[in-house]
Short mmCIF file of C-alpha atoms and ligand atoms in Angstrom, two decimals:
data_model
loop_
_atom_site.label_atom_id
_atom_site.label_comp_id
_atom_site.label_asym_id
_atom_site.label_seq_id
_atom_site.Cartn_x
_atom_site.Cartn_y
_atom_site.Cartn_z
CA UNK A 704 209.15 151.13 -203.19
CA UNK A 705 207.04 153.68 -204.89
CA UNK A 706 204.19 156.05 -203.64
CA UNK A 707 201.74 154.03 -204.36
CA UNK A 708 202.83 151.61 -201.27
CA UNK A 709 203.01 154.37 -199.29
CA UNK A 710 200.01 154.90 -199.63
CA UNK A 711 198.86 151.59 -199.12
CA UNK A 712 200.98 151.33 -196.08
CA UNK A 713 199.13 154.66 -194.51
CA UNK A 714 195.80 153.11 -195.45
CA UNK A 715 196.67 149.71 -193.80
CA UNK A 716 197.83 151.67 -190.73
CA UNK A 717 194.52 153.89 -190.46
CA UNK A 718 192.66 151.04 -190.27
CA UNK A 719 195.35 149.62 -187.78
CA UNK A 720 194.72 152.54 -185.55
CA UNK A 721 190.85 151.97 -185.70
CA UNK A 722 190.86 148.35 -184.65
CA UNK A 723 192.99 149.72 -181.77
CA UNK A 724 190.50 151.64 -180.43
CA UNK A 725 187.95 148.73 -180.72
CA UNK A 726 191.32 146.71 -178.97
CA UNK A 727 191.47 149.47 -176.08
CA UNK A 728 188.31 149.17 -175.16
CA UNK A 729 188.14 145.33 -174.88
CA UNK A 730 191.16 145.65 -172.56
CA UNK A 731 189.40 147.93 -170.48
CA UNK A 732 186.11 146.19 -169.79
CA UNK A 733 188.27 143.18 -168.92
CA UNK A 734 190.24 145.39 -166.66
CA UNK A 735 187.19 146.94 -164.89
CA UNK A 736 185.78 143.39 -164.75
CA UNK A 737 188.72 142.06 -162.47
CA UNK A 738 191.47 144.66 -162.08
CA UNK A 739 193.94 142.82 -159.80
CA UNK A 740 193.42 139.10 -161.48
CA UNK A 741 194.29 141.55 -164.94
CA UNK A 742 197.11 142.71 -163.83
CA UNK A 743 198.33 139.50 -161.96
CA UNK A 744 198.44 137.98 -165.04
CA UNK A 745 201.09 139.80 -166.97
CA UNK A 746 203.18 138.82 -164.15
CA UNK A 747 202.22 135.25 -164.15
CA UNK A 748 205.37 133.44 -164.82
CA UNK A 749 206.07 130.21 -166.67
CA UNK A 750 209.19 128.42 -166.10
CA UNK A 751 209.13 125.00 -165.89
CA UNK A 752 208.66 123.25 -169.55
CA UNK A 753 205.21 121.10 -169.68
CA UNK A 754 206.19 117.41 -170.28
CA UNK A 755 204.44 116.92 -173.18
CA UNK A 756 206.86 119.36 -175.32
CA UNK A 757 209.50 116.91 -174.12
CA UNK A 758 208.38 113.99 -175.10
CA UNK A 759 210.89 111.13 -176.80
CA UNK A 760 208.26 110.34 -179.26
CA UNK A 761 207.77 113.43 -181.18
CA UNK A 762 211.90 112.85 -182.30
CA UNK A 763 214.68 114.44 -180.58
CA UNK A 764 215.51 118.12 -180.36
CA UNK A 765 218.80 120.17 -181.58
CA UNK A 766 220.22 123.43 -183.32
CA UNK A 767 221.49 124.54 -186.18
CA UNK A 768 223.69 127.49 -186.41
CA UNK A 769 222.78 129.68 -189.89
CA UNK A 770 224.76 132.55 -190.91
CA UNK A 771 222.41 135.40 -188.77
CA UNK A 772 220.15 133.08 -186.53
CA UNK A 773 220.21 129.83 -184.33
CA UNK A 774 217.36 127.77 -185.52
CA UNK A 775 216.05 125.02 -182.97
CA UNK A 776 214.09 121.75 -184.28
CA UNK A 777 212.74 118.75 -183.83
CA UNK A 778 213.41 115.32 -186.04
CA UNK A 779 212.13 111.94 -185.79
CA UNK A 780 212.70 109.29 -188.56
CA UNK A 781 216.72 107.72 -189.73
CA UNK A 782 218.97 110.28 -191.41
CA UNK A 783 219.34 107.85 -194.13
CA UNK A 784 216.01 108.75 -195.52
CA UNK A 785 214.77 111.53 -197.63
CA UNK A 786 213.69 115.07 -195.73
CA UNK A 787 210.57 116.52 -194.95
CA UNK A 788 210.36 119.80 -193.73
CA UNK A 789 207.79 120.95 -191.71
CA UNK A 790 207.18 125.06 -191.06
CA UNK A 791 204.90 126.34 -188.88
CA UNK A 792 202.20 129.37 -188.68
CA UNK A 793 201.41 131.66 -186.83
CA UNK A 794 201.14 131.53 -182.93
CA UNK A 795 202.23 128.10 -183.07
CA UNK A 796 205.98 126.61 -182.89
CA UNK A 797 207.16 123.23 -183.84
CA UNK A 798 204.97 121.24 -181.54
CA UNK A 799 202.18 121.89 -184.26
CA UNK A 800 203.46 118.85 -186.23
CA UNK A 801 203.44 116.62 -183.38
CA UNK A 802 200.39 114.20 -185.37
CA UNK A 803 203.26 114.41 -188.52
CA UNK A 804 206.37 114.12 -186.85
CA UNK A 805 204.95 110.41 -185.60
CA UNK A 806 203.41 109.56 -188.82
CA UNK A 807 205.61 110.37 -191.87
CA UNK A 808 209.30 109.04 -189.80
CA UNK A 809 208.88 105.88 -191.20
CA UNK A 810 209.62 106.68 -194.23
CA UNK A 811 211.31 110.06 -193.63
CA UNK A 812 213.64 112.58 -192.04
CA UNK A 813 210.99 114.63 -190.45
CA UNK A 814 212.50 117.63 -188.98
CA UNK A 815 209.67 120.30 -187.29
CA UNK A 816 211.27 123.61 -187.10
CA UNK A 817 210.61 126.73 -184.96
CA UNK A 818 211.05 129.37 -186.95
CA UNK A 819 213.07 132.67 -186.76
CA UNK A 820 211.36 134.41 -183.62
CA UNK A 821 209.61 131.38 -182.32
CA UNK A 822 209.90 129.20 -179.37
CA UNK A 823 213.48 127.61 -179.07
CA UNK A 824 215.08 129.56 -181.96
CA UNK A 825 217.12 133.00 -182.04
CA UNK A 826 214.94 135.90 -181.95
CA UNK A 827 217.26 139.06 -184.16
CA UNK A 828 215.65 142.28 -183.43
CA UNK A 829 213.65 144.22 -185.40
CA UNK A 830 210.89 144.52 -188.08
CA UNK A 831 213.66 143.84 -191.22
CA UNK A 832 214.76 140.76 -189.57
CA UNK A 833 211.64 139.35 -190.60
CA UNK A 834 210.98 139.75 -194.26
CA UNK A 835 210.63 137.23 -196.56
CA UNK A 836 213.92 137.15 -197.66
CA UNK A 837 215.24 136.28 -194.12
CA UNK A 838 212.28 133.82 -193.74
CA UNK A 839 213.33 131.49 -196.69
CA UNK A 840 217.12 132.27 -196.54
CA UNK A 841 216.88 130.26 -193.62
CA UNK A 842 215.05 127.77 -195.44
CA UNK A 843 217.83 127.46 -197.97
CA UNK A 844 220.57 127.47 -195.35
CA UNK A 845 218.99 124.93 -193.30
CA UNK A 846 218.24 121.90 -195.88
CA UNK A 847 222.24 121.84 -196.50
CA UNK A 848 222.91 122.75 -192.88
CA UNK A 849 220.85 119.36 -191.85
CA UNK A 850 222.74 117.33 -194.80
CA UNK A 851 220.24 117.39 -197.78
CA UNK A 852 219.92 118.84 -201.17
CA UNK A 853 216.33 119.13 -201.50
CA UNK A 854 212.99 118.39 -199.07
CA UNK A 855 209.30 117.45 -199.37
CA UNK A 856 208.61 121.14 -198.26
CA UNK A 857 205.18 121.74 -195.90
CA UNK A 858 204.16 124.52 -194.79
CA UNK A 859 200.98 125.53 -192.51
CA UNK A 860 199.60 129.68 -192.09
CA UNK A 861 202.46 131.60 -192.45
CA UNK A 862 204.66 128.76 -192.69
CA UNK A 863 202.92 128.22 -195.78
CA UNK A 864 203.92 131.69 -197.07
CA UNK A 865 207.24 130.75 -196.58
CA UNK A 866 207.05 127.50 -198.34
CA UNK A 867 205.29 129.31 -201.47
CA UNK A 868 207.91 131.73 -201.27
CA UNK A 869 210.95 129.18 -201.37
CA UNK A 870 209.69 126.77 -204.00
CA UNK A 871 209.47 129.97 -206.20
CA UNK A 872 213.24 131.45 -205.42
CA UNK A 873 214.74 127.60 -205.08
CA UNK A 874 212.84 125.00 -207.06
CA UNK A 875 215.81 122.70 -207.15
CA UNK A 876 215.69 122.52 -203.42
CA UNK A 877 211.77 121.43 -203.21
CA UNK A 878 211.02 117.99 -204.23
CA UNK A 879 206.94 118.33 -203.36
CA UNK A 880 205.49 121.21 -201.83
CA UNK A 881 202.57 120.79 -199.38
CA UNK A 882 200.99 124.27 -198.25
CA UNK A 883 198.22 123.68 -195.73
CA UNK A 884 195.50 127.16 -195.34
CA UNK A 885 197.71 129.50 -196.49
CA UNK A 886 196.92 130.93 -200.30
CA UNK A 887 198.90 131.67 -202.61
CA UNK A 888 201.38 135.15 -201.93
CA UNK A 889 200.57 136.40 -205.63
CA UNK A 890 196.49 136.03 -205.06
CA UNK A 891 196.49 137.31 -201.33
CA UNK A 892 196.48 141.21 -201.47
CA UNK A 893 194.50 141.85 -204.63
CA UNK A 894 191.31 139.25 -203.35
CA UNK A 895 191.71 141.39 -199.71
CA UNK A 896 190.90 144.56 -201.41
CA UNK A 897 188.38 143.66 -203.32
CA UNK A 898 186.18 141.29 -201.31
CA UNK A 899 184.60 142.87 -198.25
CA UNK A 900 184.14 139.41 -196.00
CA UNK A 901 188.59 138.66 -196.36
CA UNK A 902 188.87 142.47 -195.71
CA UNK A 903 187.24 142.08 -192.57
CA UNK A 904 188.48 138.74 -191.69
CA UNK A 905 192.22 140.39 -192.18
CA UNK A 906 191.42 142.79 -189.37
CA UNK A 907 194.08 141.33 -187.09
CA UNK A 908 196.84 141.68 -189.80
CA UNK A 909 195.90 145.58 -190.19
CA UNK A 910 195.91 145.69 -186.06
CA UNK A 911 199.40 144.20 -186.02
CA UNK A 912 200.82 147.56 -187.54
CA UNK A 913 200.79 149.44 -184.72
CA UNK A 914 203.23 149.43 -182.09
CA UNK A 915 202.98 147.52 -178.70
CA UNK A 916 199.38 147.21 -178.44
CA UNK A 917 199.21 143.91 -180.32
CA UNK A 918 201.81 142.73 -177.98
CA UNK A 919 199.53 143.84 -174.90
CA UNK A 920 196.51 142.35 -176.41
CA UNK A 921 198.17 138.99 -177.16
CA UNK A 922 199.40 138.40 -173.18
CA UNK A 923 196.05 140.33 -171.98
CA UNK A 924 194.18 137.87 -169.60
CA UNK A 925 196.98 134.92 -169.50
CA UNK A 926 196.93 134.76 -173.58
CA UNK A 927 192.91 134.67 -174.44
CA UNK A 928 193.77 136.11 -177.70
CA UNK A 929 196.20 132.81 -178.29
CA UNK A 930 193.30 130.53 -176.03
CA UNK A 931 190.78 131.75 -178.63
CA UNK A 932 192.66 131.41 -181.73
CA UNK A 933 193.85 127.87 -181.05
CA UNK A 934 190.65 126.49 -179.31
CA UNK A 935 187.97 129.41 -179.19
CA UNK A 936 185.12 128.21 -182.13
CA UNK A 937 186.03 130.22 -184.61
CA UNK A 938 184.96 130.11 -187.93
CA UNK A 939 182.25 127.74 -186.28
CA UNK A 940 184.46 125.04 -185.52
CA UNK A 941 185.75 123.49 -182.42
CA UNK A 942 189.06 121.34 -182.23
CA UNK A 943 188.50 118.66 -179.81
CA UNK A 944 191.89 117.41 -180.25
CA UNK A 945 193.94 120.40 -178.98
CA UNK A 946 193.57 119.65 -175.02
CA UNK A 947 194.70 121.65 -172.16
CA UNK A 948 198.11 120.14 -171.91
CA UNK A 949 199.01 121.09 -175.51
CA UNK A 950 197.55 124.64 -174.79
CA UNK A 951 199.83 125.11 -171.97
CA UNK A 952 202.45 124.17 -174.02
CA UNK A 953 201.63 127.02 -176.35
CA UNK A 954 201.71 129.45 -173.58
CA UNK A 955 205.04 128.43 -172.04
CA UNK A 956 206.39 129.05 -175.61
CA UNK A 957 204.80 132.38 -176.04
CA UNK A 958 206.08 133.43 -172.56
CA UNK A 959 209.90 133.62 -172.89
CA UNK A 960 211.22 137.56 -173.60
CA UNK A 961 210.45 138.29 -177.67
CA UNK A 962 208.30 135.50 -177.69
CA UNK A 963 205.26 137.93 -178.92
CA UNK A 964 206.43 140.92 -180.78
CA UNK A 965 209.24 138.93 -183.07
CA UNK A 966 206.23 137.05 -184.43
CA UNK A 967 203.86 139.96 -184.81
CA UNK A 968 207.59 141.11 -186.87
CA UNK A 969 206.38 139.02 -189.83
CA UNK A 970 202.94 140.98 -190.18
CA UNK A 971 204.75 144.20 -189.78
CA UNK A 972 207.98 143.14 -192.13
CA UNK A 973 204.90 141.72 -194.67
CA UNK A 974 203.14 144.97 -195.08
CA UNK A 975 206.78 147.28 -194.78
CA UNK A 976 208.74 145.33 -197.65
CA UNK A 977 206.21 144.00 -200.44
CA UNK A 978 206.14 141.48 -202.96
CA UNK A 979 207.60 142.41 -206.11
CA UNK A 980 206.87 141.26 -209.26
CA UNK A 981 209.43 139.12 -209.96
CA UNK A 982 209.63 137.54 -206.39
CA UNK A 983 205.96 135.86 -208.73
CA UNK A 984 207.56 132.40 -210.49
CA UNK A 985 205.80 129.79 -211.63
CA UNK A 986 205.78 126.92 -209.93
CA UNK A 987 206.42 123.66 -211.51
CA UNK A 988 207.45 121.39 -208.91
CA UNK A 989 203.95 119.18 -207.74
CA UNK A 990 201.91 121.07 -205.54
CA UNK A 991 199.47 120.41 -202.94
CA UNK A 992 196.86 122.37 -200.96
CA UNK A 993 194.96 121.16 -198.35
CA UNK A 994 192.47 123.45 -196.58
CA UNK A 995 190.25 123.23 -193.67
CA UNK A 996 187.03 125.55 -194.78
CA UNK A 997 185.48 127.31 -192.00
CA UNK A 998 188.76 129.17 -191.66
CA UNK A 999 188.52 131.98 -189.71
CA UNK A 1000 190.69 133.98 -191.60
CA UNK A 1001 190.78 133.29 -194.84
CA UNK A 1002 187.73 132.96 -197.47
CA UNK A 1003 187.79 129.11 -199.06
CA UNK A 1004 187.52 131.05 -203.08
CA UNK A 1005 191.47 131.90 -201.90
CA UNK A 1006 192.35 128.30 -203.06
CA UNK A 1007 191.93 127.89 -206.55
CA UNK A 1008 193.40 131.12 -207.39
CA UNK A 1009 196.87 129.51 -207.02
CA UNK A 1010 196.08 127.13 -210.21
CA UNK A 1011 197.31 130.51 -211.86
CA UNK A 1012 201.06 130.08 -210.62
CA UNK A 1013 201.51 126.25 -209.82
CA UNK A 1014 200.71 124.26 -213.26
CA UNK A 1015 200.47 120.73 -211.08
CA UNK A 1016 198.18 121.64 -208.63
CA UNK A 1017 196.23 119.14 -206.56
CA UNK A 1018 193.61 120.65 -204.07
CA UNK A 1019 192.07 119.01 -201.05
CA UNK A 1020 189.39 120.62 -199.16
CA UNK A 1021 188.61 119.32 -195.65
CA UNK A 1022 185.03 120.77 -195.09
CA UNK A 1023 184.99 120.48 -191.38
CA UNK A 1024 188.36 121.59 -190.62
CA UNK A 1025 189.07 124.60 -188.74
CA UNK A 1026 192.36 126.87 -189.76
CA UNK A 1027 194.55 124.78 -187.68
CA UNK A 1028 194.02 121.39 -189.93
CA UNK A 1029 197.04 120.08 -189.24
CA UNK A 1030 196.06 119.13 -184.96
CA UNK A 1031 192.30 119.22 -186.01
CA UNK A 1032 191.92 116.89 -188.50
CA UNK A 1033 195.80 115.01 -188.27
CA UNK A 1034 194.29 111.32 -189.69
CA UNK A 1035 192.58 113.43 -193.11
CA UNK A 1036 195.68 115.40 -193.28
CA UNK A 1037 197.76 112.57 -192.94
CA UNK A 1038 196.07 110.32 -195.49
CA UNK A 1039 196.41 113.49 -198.27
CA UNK A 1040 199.52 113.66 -197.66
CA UNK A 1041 200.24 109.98 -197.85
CA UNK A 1042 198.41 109.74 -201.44
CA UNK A 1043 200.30 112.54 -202.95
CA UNK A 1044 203.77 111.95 -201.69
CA UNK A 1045 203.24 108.31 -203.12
CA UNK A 1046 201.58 109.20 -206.57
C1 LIG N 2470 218.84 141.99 -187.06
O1 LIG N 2470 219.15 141.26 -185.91
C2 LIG N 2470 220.48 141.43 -185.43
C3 LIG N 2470 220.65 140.49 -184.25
O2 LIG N 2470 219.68 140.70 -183.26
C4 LIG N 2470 220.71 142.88 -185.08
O3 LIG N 2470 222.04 143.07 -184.67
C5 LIG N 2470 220.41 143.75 -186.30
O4 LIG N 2470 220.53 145.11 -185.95
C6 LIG N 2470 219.02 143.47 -186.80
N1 LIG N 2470 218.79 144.20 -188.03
C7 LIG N 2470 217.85 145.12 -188.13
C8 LIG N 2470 217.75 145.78 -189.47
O5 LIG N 2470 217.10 145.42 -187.24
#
């Protein structure tokens, strides 16, 4: 890592500290607002697992055992057929894919993992437990681990940085890659700096750099940060689908011990341990985006930019689509994803 990164790191941080103060004071209007029902809630306990993430229709659940971590899934769909992977973003888990798990089974393996950190899986300590090269050596240890040689490879947020990131180390692994709102890793940093409107919609990513305060934020008032990411109306959309059973679900997964700050890990392992230059491949395996617009977090020109690095590039844009396309919009999703696997 040379100076230069440094001093992109410091920069990154500055601005983390800043956002904290903005962060700080949000707490402490909600605090003066209701001090005991504030406090009450860090305490509030979740214990008992909401039905729903039990189901018998969304596939049956298991472990694998990789060389450094414990990964938990789900699968639906006979062993017999072909694989399809499904990785999730971020503050989500497995349960994400519930709309795909049900749809693609009859004609595939579909296993929906939680990833390192997340949910059900092993949470390893610490910021370097999370880089990228953790991330999708898990990827490559679990296809063989669950009996295959390659996958249809989908990938959602950061699972999608993931996916990017393995079909570029392990091509031979990735049949089709599917990356839902999540651009590519290559076209990411240099668009942030120079457009003002991602700069500012990447405020939560700078934020994440400092210690424990992120954490504090995201249980704050019985998880309104995750309540407002998942179903607030951001980016002037409003997912109708996501009801209040699912969103417990959420916050019984985000309540077990790590559950916050190993996720927040893969912001602050992101920022810590760059890209390097020739992490960039090309990617010739077929390639699909499909991208809900009013993202909240990520400007729509993000897209195309990936045409650079991925030769056979199809795009789909969902125009009224929030960030989380996959439980928004599951029957558009579904149908895109049906067209390509089949072309
Ligand atoms: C990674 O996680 C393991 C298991 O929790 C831990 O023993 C190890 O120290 C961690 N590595 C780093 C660099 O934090």
């Amino acid at each position: 890592m040379g100076l230069m990164h440094y001093f992109q790191f410091a920069v990154v941080f500055l601005f983390g500290l800043w956002y904290s103060l903005w962060v700080i004071l949000h707490l402490f209007l909600s605090f003066i607002k209701g001090p005991i029902t504030f406090v009450t809630n860090f305490f509030k306990k979740r214990d008992v697992m909401p039905p729903c993430l039990n189901d018998p229709d969304l596939g049956s659940h298991d472990f694998v055992h990789l060389e450094d971590v414990r990964l938990h899934y789900v699968a639906k769909g006979d062993e017999k057929k072909p694989l399809m992977l499904l990785v999730h973003g971020f503050p989500e888990f497995w349960y994400s894919w519930r709309y795909q798990l049900r749809e693609f089974s009859s004609e595939y393996r579909v296993v929906a993992i939680d990833q390192r950190g997340y949910g059900d899986s092993g949470k390893p300590s610490g910021v370097k437990n999370y880089s990228t090269e953790k991330l999708t050596g898990d990827i490559k240890q679990l296809i063989p681990a669950l009996g295959y040689s390659r996958c249809v490879l989908v990938g959602h947020d950061w699972g999608g940085a993931v996916a990017w990131h393995f079909a570029m180390r392990h091509p031979e692994m990735v049949e089709k890659l599917i990356v839902l709102n999540c651009p590519h890793p290559a076209t990411f940093a240099s668009y942030m700096r120079k457009n003002r409107e991602q700069f500012k919609k990447s405020w939560y990513m700078m934020f994440f750099q400092v210690p424990i305060l992120p954490e504090i934020a995201f249980w704050s008032n019985d998880f309104q940060f995750l309540e407002r990411a998942l179903i607030g109306k951001n980016g002037g959309v409003k997912s109708d689908k996501t009801t209040a059973a699912d969103m417990e679900a959420y916050k019984y997964c985000f309540s077990s011990k790590g559950a916050v700050t190993n996720p927040l890990n893969y912001y602050r392992a992101a920022f810590r341990y760059p890209l390097a230059k020739k992490d960039i491949r090309l990617i010739e395996k077929p390639t699909m985006i499909i991208w809900g617009c009013p993202d909240m977090a990520l400007n729509k020109e993000l897209v195309p930019l990936a045409g650079k690095f991925v030769p056979d590039l199809t795009i789909q844009y969902i125009e009224d689509a929030s960030h989380w396309i996959q439980q928004d919009k599951p029957n558009e999703v579904n149908k895109f994803i049906w067209e390509f696997l089949n072309k």
